Short mmCIF file of C-alpha atoms in Angstrom, two decimals:
data_model
loop_
_atom_site.label_atom_id
_atom_site.label_comp_id
_atom_site.label_asym_id
_atom_site.label_seq_id
_atom_site.Cartn_x
_atom_site.Cartn_y
_atom_site.Cartn_z
CA MET A 1 146.04 -79.44 105.52
CA THR A 2 148.42 -78.61 102.70
CA THR A 3 151.55 -80.73 102.57
CA TYR A 4 155.00 -79.73 101.42
CA ASP A 5 154.54 -81.73 98.24
CA ASP A 6 151.32 -79.81 97.48
CA ARG A 7 153.11 -76.49 97.87
CA ALA A 8 155.91 -77.70 95.59
CA SER A 9 153.31 -78.62 93.00
CA LEU A 10 151.82 -75.13 93.14
CA THR A 11 155.28 -73.63 92.69
CA ASP A 12 155.84 -75.82 89.66
CA LEU A 13 152.40 -74.85 88.38
CA THR A 14 153.00 -71.11 88.48
CA THR A 15 156.44 -71.51 86.88
CA THR A 16 155.21 -73.73 84.06
CA VAL A 17 152.08 -71.70 83.38
CA GLU A 18 154.13 -68.51 83.26
CA ARG A 19 156.25 -70.01 80.47
CA VAL A 20 153.16 -71.04 78.53
CA ARG A 21 151.57 -67.63 79.07
CA ARG A 22 154.61 -65.78 77.74
CA SER A 23 154.73 -68.11 74.75
CA MET A 24 151.07 -67.46 73.90
CA GLU A 25 151.27 -63.70 74.43
CA ALA A 26 154.11 -63.58 71.91
CA VAL A 27 151.45 -64.50 69.35
CA ILE A 28 148.25 -62.99 70.82
CA GLU A 29 148.84 -59.25 71.20
CA GLY A 30 147.13 -57.22 73.92
CA LYS A 31 144.75 -59.91 75.26
CA PRO A 32 146.24 -61.15 78.55
CA GLU A 33 142.84 -61.89 80.09
CA VAL A 34 141.92 -64.16 77.18
CA VAL A 35 145.20 -66.06 77.48
CA ARG A 36 144.70 -66.45 81.23
CA LEU A 37 141.18 -67.83 80.78
CA SER A 38 142.35 -70.38 78.23
CA LEU A 39 145.04 -71.60 80.64
CA THR A 40 142.49 -71.74 83.45
CA VAL A 41 140.24 -73.98 81.36
CA LEU A 42 143.18 -76.22 80.45
CA LEU A 43 144.15 -76.79 84.10
CA ALA A 44 140.49 -77.25 85.09
CA GLU A 45 140.11 -80.14 82.60
CA GLY A 46 137.54 -78.24 80.58
CA HIS A 47 136.90 -77.24 77.00
CA LEU A 48 137.01 -73.71 75.59
CA LEU A 49 134.63 -72.05 73.13
CA ILE A 50 135.99 -68.97 71.35
CA GLU A 51 133.23 -66.89 69.76
CA ASP A 52 133.82 -63.75 67.72
CA VAL A 53 133.71 -62.25 64.25
CA PRO A 54 136.16 -63.56 61.63
CA GLY A 55 139.71 -62.27 61.60
CA VAL A 56 140.31 -61.39 65.26
CA GLY A 57 142.59 -64.34 66.04
CA LYS A 58 140.29 -67.14 67.25
CA THR A 59 142.19 -69.91 65.47
CA MET A 60 145.50 -68.21 66.27
CA LEU A 61 144.71 -68.41 70.00
CA ALA A 62 143.82 -72.09 69.75
CA LYS A 63 146.99 -72.88 67.79
CA ALA A 64 149.17 -70.84 70.16
CA LEU A 65 147.88 -72.84 73.14
CA ALA A 66 148.33 -76.15 71.32
CA ARG A 67 151.87 -75.39 70.13
CA SER A 68 153.02 -74.06 73.50
CA VAL A 69 152.42 -77.49 75.05
CA ASP A 70 154.15 -80.59 73.70
CA CYS A 71 150.92 -82.52 73.11
CA SER A 72 149.43 -84.29 70.14
CA VAL A 73 147.32 -81.79 68.19
CA ARG A 74 144.65 -82.34 65.54
CA ARG A 75 142.69 -79.65 63.72
CA ILE A 76 139.20 -80.17 62.35
CA GLN A 77 137.75 -77.69 59.87
CA PHE A 78 133.99 -77.92 60.36
CA THR A 79 132.02 -77.65 57.12
CA PRO A 80 128.40 -78.47 56.19
CA ASP A 81 129.46 -81.74 54.52
CA LEU A 82 131.58 -83.00 57.45
CA LEU A 83 130.43 -86.42 58.72
CA PRO A 84 130.46 -87.67 62.34
CA SER A 85 132.81 -90.50 61.32
CA ASP A 86 135.34 -87.90 60.15
CA ILE A 87 135.61 -86.84 63.79
CA THR A 88 135.28 -90.07 65.76
CA GLY A 89 136.70 -92.57 63.27
CA VAL A 90 135.32 -95.56 61.40
CA SER A 91 135.67 -99.34 61.31
CA ILE A 92 137.00 -100.64 57.99
CA TYR A 93 136.92 -104.28 56.88
CA ASP A 94 140.42 -105.72 56.41
CA GLN A 95 140.42 -108.32 53.62
CA GLN A 96 143.63 -110.00 54.80
CA ARG A 97 142.63 -110.30 58.45
CA ARG A 98 138.97 -110.86 57.59
CA ASP A 99 137.99 -108.58 60.41
CA PHE A 100 137.08 -104.96 60.99
CA GLU A 101 139.88 -102.55 61.91
CA PHE A 102 139.20 -99.27 63.67
CA LYS A 103 140.70 -96.16 62.07
CA PRO A 104 140.78 -93.37 64.70
CA GLY A 105 139.38 -89.99 63.72
CA ALA A 106 140.67 -86.52 64.43
CA ILE A 107 139.25 -86.54 67.98
CA PHE A 108 142.06 -88.85 69.10
CA ALA A 109 144.49 -86.14 70.17
CA GLN A 110 145.32 -84.32 73.39
CA VAL A 111 144.42 -80.90 72.02
CA VAL A 112 141.67 -80.84 69.38
CA ILE A 113 141.09 -77.59 67.51
CA GLY A 114 137.58 -77.36 66.09
CA ASP A 115 137.58 -74.45 63.65
CA GLU A 116 134.20 -72.82 62.95
CA ILE A 117 132.34 -75.54 64.79
CA ASN A 118 128.93 -74.03 64.08
CA ARG A 119 129.33 -74.40 60.31
CA ALA A 120 128.68 -78.14 60.62
CA SER A 121 125.23 -79.65 61.00
CA PRO A 122 123.88 -80.55 64.47
CA LYS A 123 124.29 -84.25 63.56
CA THR A 124 128.05 -83.75 63.11
CA GLN A 125 128.32 -81.56 66.19
CA SER A 126 126.76 -84.34 68.25
CA ALA A 127 129.80 -86.53 67.51
CA LEU A 128 131.68 -84.48 70.11
CA LEU A 129 129.19 -84.99 72.95
CA GLU A 130 130.52 -88.28 74.33
CA SER A 131 134.18 -87.39 73.88
CA MET A 132 133.89 -84.00 75.59
CA GLU A 133 132.01 -85.30 78.63
CA GLU A 134 133.27 -88.86 79.13
CA ARG A 135 136.65 -88.59 77.34
CA GLN A 136 135.94 -91.68 75.31
CA VAL A 137 134.51 -92.67 71.93
CA THR A 138 132.14 -95.60 71.31
CA ILE A 139 132.15 -97.08 67.80
CA ASP A 140 130.29 -100.28 66.85
CA GLY A 141 129.91 -101.28 70.48
CA HIS A 142 133.59 -100.78 71.34
CA THR A 143 134.76 -97.99 73.66
CA TYR A 144 138.09 -96.27 73.05
CA GLU A 145 139.68 -94.05 75.70
CA LEU A 146 141.00 -90.64 74.70
CA PRO A 147 144.50 -89.47 75.71
CA ASP A 148 145.23 -87.49 78.83
CA PRO A 149 145.17 -84.50 79.01
CA PHE A 150 142.32 -83.91 76.58
CA MET A 151 140.96 -80.51 75.61
CA VAL A 152 138.72 -79.26 72.81
CA VAL A 153 139.30 -75.66 71.74
CA ALA A 154 136.51 -74.68 69.36
CA THR A 155 135.92 -71.47 67.47
CA GLN A 156 132.61 -70.24 66.16
CA ASN A 157 131.26 -67.23 64.30
CA PRO A 158 128.23 -65.28 65.57
CA VAL A 159 125.02 -67.14 64.73
CA GLU A 160 123.66 -64.23 62.69
CA MET A 161 126.38 -64.76 60.06
CA GLU A 162 125.65 -66.76 56.91
CA GLY A 163 126.18 -70.51 56.82
CA THR A 164 126.10 -71.11 60.58
CA TYR A 165 124.04 -73.48 62.72
CA PRO A 166 123.31 -72.61 66.36
CA LEU A 167 125.04 -74.98 68.78
CA PRO A 168 122.55 -77.25 70.58
CA GLU A 169 122.09 -76.65 74.31
CA ALA A 170 123.77 -79.97 75.13
CA GLN A 171 126.82 -79.00 73.09
CA ARG A 172 127.18 -75.55 74.66
CA ASP A 173 126.82 -77.02 78.13
CA ARG A 174 129.89 -79.19 77.61
CA PHE A 175 132.14 -76.18 77.09
CA MET A 176 133.48 -75.00 80.42
CA ALA A 177 133.85 -71.39 79.32
CA ARG A 178 133.21 -69.11 76.39
CA VAL A 179 135.48 -66.19 75.56
CA SER A 180 135.26 -63.38 73.03
CA ILE A 181 138.60 -61.98 71.87
CA GLY A 182 137.35 -58.65 70.53
CA TYR A 183 139.24 -56.10 68.48
CA PRO A 184 142.73 -55.13 69.68
CA SER A 185 143.68 -51.67 70.85
CA ALA A 186 145.46 -49.35 68.42
CA GLU A 187 148.80 -49.95 70.15
CA ALA A 188 148.36 -53.73 70.11
CA GLU A 189 147.37 -53.64 66.44
CA LEU A 190 150.50 -51.63 65.61
CA ARG A 191 152.65 -54.21 67.41
CA MET A 192 150.81 -56.93 65.52
CA LEU A 193 151.78 -55.30 62.23
CA ASP A 194 155.43 -55.30 63.28
CA VAL A 195 155.42 -58.91 64.51
CA HIS A 196 153.02 -60.49 62.02
CA GLY A 197 153.86 -58.32 59.03
CA GLY A 198 156.54 -60.74 57.82
CA LEU A 199 156.42 -64.35 58.95
CA SER A 200 153.76 -65.79 61.22
CA PRO A 201 154.97 -65.96 64.86
CA LEU A 202 153.45 -69.44 65.05
CA ASP A 203 156.29 -70.67 62.82
CA ASP A 204 158.84 -69.98 65.57
CA LEU A 205 156.69 -71.09 68.49
CA GLN A 206 158.27 -73.99 70.38
CA PRO A 207 156.73 -76.13 73.15
CA VAL A 208 157.59 -74.86 76.64
CA ALA A 209 155.79 -77.62 78.59
CA HIS A 210 155.22 -81.34 78.15
CA ALA A 211 151.98 -83.29 78.36
CA HIS A 212 153.05 -85.09 81.53
CA ASP A 213 153.75 -81.68 83.11
CA ILE A 214 150.18 -80.61 82.40
CA VAL A 215 148.84 -83.85 83.93
CA LYS A 216 150.78 -83.15 87.13
CA LEU A 217 149.53 -79.55 87.22
CA ILE A 218 145.94 -80.75 86.81
CA GLU A 219 146.43 -83.01 89.82
CA ALA A 220 147.75 -80.03 91.81
CA VAL A 221 144.62 -78.05 90.88
CA ARG A 222 142.39 -80.88 92.10
CA ALA A 223 144.00 -80.57 95.54
CA VAL A 224 143.05 -76.87 95.93
CA HIS A 225 140.82 -76.43 98.97
CA VAL A 226 137.34 -74.92 98.61
CA ALA A 227 135.59 -73.89 101.81
CA GLU A 228 131.93 -74.75 102.32
CA ALA A 229 130.97 -71.06 102.22
CA VAL A 230 132.55 -70.67 98.78
CA ARG A 231 130.84 -73.82 97.52
CA ARG A 232 127.49 -72.54 98.77
CA TYR A 233 128.18 -69.21 97.07
CA ALA A 234 128.74 -70.96 93.73
CA VAL A 235 125.56 -73.00 94.15
CA GLN A 236 123.54 -69.84 94.96
CA LEU A 237 124.80 -68.08 91.84
CA VAL A 238 123.89 -71.00 89.59
CA ALA A 239 120.53 -71.60 91.28
CA ALA A 240 119.59 -67.95 90.74
CA THR A 241 119.76 -68.45 86.97
CA ARG A 242 117.05 -71.13 87.20
CA THR A 243 114.49 -68.78 88.77
CA HIS A 244 115.34 -65.50 87.04
CA PRO A 245 112.31 -64.11 85.15
CA ASP A 246 114.41 -63.14 82.11
CA LEU A 247 115.71 -66.67 81.55
CA ARG A 248 113.78 -69.62 80.14
CA LEU A 249 116.69 -72.01 80.64
CA GLY A 250 119.04 -71.75 83.60
CA ALA A 251 122.44 -73.28 84.22
CA SER A 252 122.75 -77.01 84.82
CA PRO A 253 124.46 -78.85 87.71
CA ARG A 254 127.31 -79.45 85.26
CA ALA A 255 127.73 -75.66 85.15
CA THR A 256 128.13 -75.59 88.94
CA LEU A 257 130.83 -78.25 88.72
CA HIS A 258 132.61 -76.38 85.92
CA LEU A 259 132.45 -73.14 87.88
CA LEU A 260 134.03 -74.76 90.92
CA ARG A 261 136.78 -76.45 88.90
CA ALA A 262 137.59 -73.22 87.08
CA ALA A 263 137.72 -71.31 90.37
CA LYS A 264 140.20 -73.86 91.77
CA ALA A 265 142.38 -73.46 88.69
CA SER A 266 142.20 -69.67 89.00
CA ALA A 267 143.32 -69.90 92.64
CA ALA A 268 146.22 -72.18 91.68
CA LEU A 269 147.31 -69.75 88.96
CA ALA A 270 147.44 -67.06 91.66
CA GLY A 271 149.72 -69.30 93.74
CA ARG A 272 147.07 -70.16 96.35
CA ASP A 273 146.06 -73.62 97.58
CA TYR A 274 142.61 -72.36 98.62
CA CYS A 275 139.70 -70.72 96.80
CA LEU A 276 138.24 -67.27 97.49
CA PRO A 277 134.84 -65.88 96.50
CA ASP A 278 136.55 -63.56 94.01
CA ASP A 279 137.86 -66.63 92.14
CA VAL A 280 134.22 -67.59 91.61
CA GLN A 281 133.15 -64.05 90.77
CA ALA A 282 135.84 -63.63 88.12
CA LEU A 283 134.62 -66.68 86.21
CA VAL A 284 130.83 -66.50 86.57
CA VAL A 285 130.21 -64.72 83.26
CA PRO A 286 132.48 -66.81 80.97
CA VAL A 287 131.36 -70.07 82.60
CA LEU A 288 127.59 -69.48 82.85
CA ALA A 289 126.48 -66.98 80.20
CA HIS A 290 126.76 -69.22 77.12
CA ARG A 291 124.54 -71.88 78.74
CA LEU A 292 121.56 -69.58 79.39
CA LEU A 293 118.58 -68.87 77.14
CA PRO A 294 116.79 -65.51 77.60
CA THR A 295 113.03 -65.37 77.30
CA ALA A 296 111.40 -63.87 74.22
CA GLN A 297 110.47 -60.75 76.20
CA ALA A 298 114.06 -60.34 77.39
CA GLN A 299 115.28 -60.59 73.81
CA LEU A 300 112.80 -57.93 72.74
CA ASN A 301 114.16 -55.73 75.52
CA ARG A 302 117.70 -56.47 74.26
CA ARG A 303 118.64 -58.16 77.51
CA THR A 304 121.61 -60.48 77.07
CA ALA A 305 122.57 -63.47 79.18
CA GLU A 306 125.76 -61.67 80.23
CA GLN A 307 123.73 -58.78 81.64
CA VAL A 308 121.52 -61.16 83.59
CA VAL A 309 124.53 -62.99 85.06
CA ARG A 310 126.13 -59.72 86.18
CA GLU A 311 122.83 -58.68 87.75
CA ILE A 312 122.69 -61.98 89.67
CA LEU A 313 126.31 -61.49 90.72
CA HIS A 314 125.52 -58.09 92.25
CA GLN A 315 122.38 -59.34 94.02
CA THR A 316 123.89 -62.46 95.60
CA PRO A 317 125.50 -61.87 99.03
CA VAL A 318 129.24 -62.49 99.08
CA PRO A 319 130.63 -64.66 101.92
CA THR A 320 133.31 -62.95 104.00
CA ALA A 321 135.60 -64.07 106.79
CA SER A 322 134.17 -61.41 109.13
CA GLY A 323 130.68 -62.79 108.61
CA GLY A 324 131.65 -66.14 110.08
CA ALA A 325 132.01 -67.92 106.76
CA ASP A 326 134.79 -70.46 106.35
CA VAL A 327 136.95 -68.46 103.94
CA GLN A 328 140.56 -67.44 104.39
CA ALA A 329 140.29 -63.85 103.13
CA ALA A 330 137.63 -61.29 102.33
CA ALA A 331 136.26 -61.22 98.80
CA TYR A 332 136.58 -58.41 96.33
CA PRO A 333 133.38 -56.44 95.55
CA ALA A 334 130.93 -58.39 93.45
CA GLY A 335 131.01 -57.74 89.74
CA GLN A 336 134.74 -57.67 89.09
CA ALA A 337 134.70 -60.25 86.33
CA TYR A 338 137.47 -62.08 84.40
CA GLY A 339 136.31 -60.85 81.15
CA GLY A 340 108.41 -67.35 90.53
CA ALA A 341 110.22 -70.74 91.40
CA GLN A 342 111.23 -73.05 88.60
CA GLN A 343 112.23 -76.70 88.59
CA PRO A 344 115.85 -77.36 87.51
CA GLY A 345 116.03 -77.89 83.77
CA ALA A 346 112.55 -76.53 83.13
CA ARG A 347 111.95 -73.93 80.46
CA ARG A 348 109.87 -70.82 80.77
CA PRO A 349 107.33 -70.15 78.04
#
């Protein structure tokens, strides 16, 4: 049962998020769905991976989100010579105290922007694994908690470009969602020339929300109700990726959890305190596709993970209120996206 305080929190959520959205869209022209997904990931306590060709505004999107919220922000430029200690920090011996003193790295911020993350070696990328999953850093046997809220917004170039390393499966699985900005429309590009032709709009961007506001909104998202039928629907979608013949690696249980959290945040952004199947449908592709590995035959046939996920989405029955499922409204038709048996975790040859 939703209390009055819960409803007030949802009202505050929609008002605050609307301010942040308008602030970001003043910088990112013609990409409202990308802005909405980034806000969804923020409220779902996840991390966002932005993948696209250079020059389409990947770093601009990350900076716009960071500057719209009054949080501590650190930017890391990933390069081949970057060391793990540059990210996590290092213990330095203090001659006066005759003891080691910990110097925090760039990961100790509420919003961490990792620019061109796949230009660093896998050893350096692995420095993010503990912080992204457990929100802590362990150095020399000591564990240091990261601030709250904590979000990593990473950009990467397509793996076929020079000087890039593919992200390991464990690293990709820690990102809640992946988004591709794409080229703007002609009208949006004309507006961009007017707005960005002189000074950068980031120079005038001011925070429109505080960190403690975001923490309260995250708590409101946690209270969003998800019916058993919707939870089963999410589990069926993820389980289908583990048995699909075109995939040698399906989605993990962490992916199911991320999908559910993102769906709750999407429902809260719509002003609802309950989840619908269409909240899950809208986020299946950005949440699942980057975690999947197609088989060699599927790659030869030019089958992408996104195509497989959309196929699974169309083939999986959608729970409806008329069918006796415990949902509060009928779902939209499957496929309207936001943008042999196999053991879980097993790979196909």
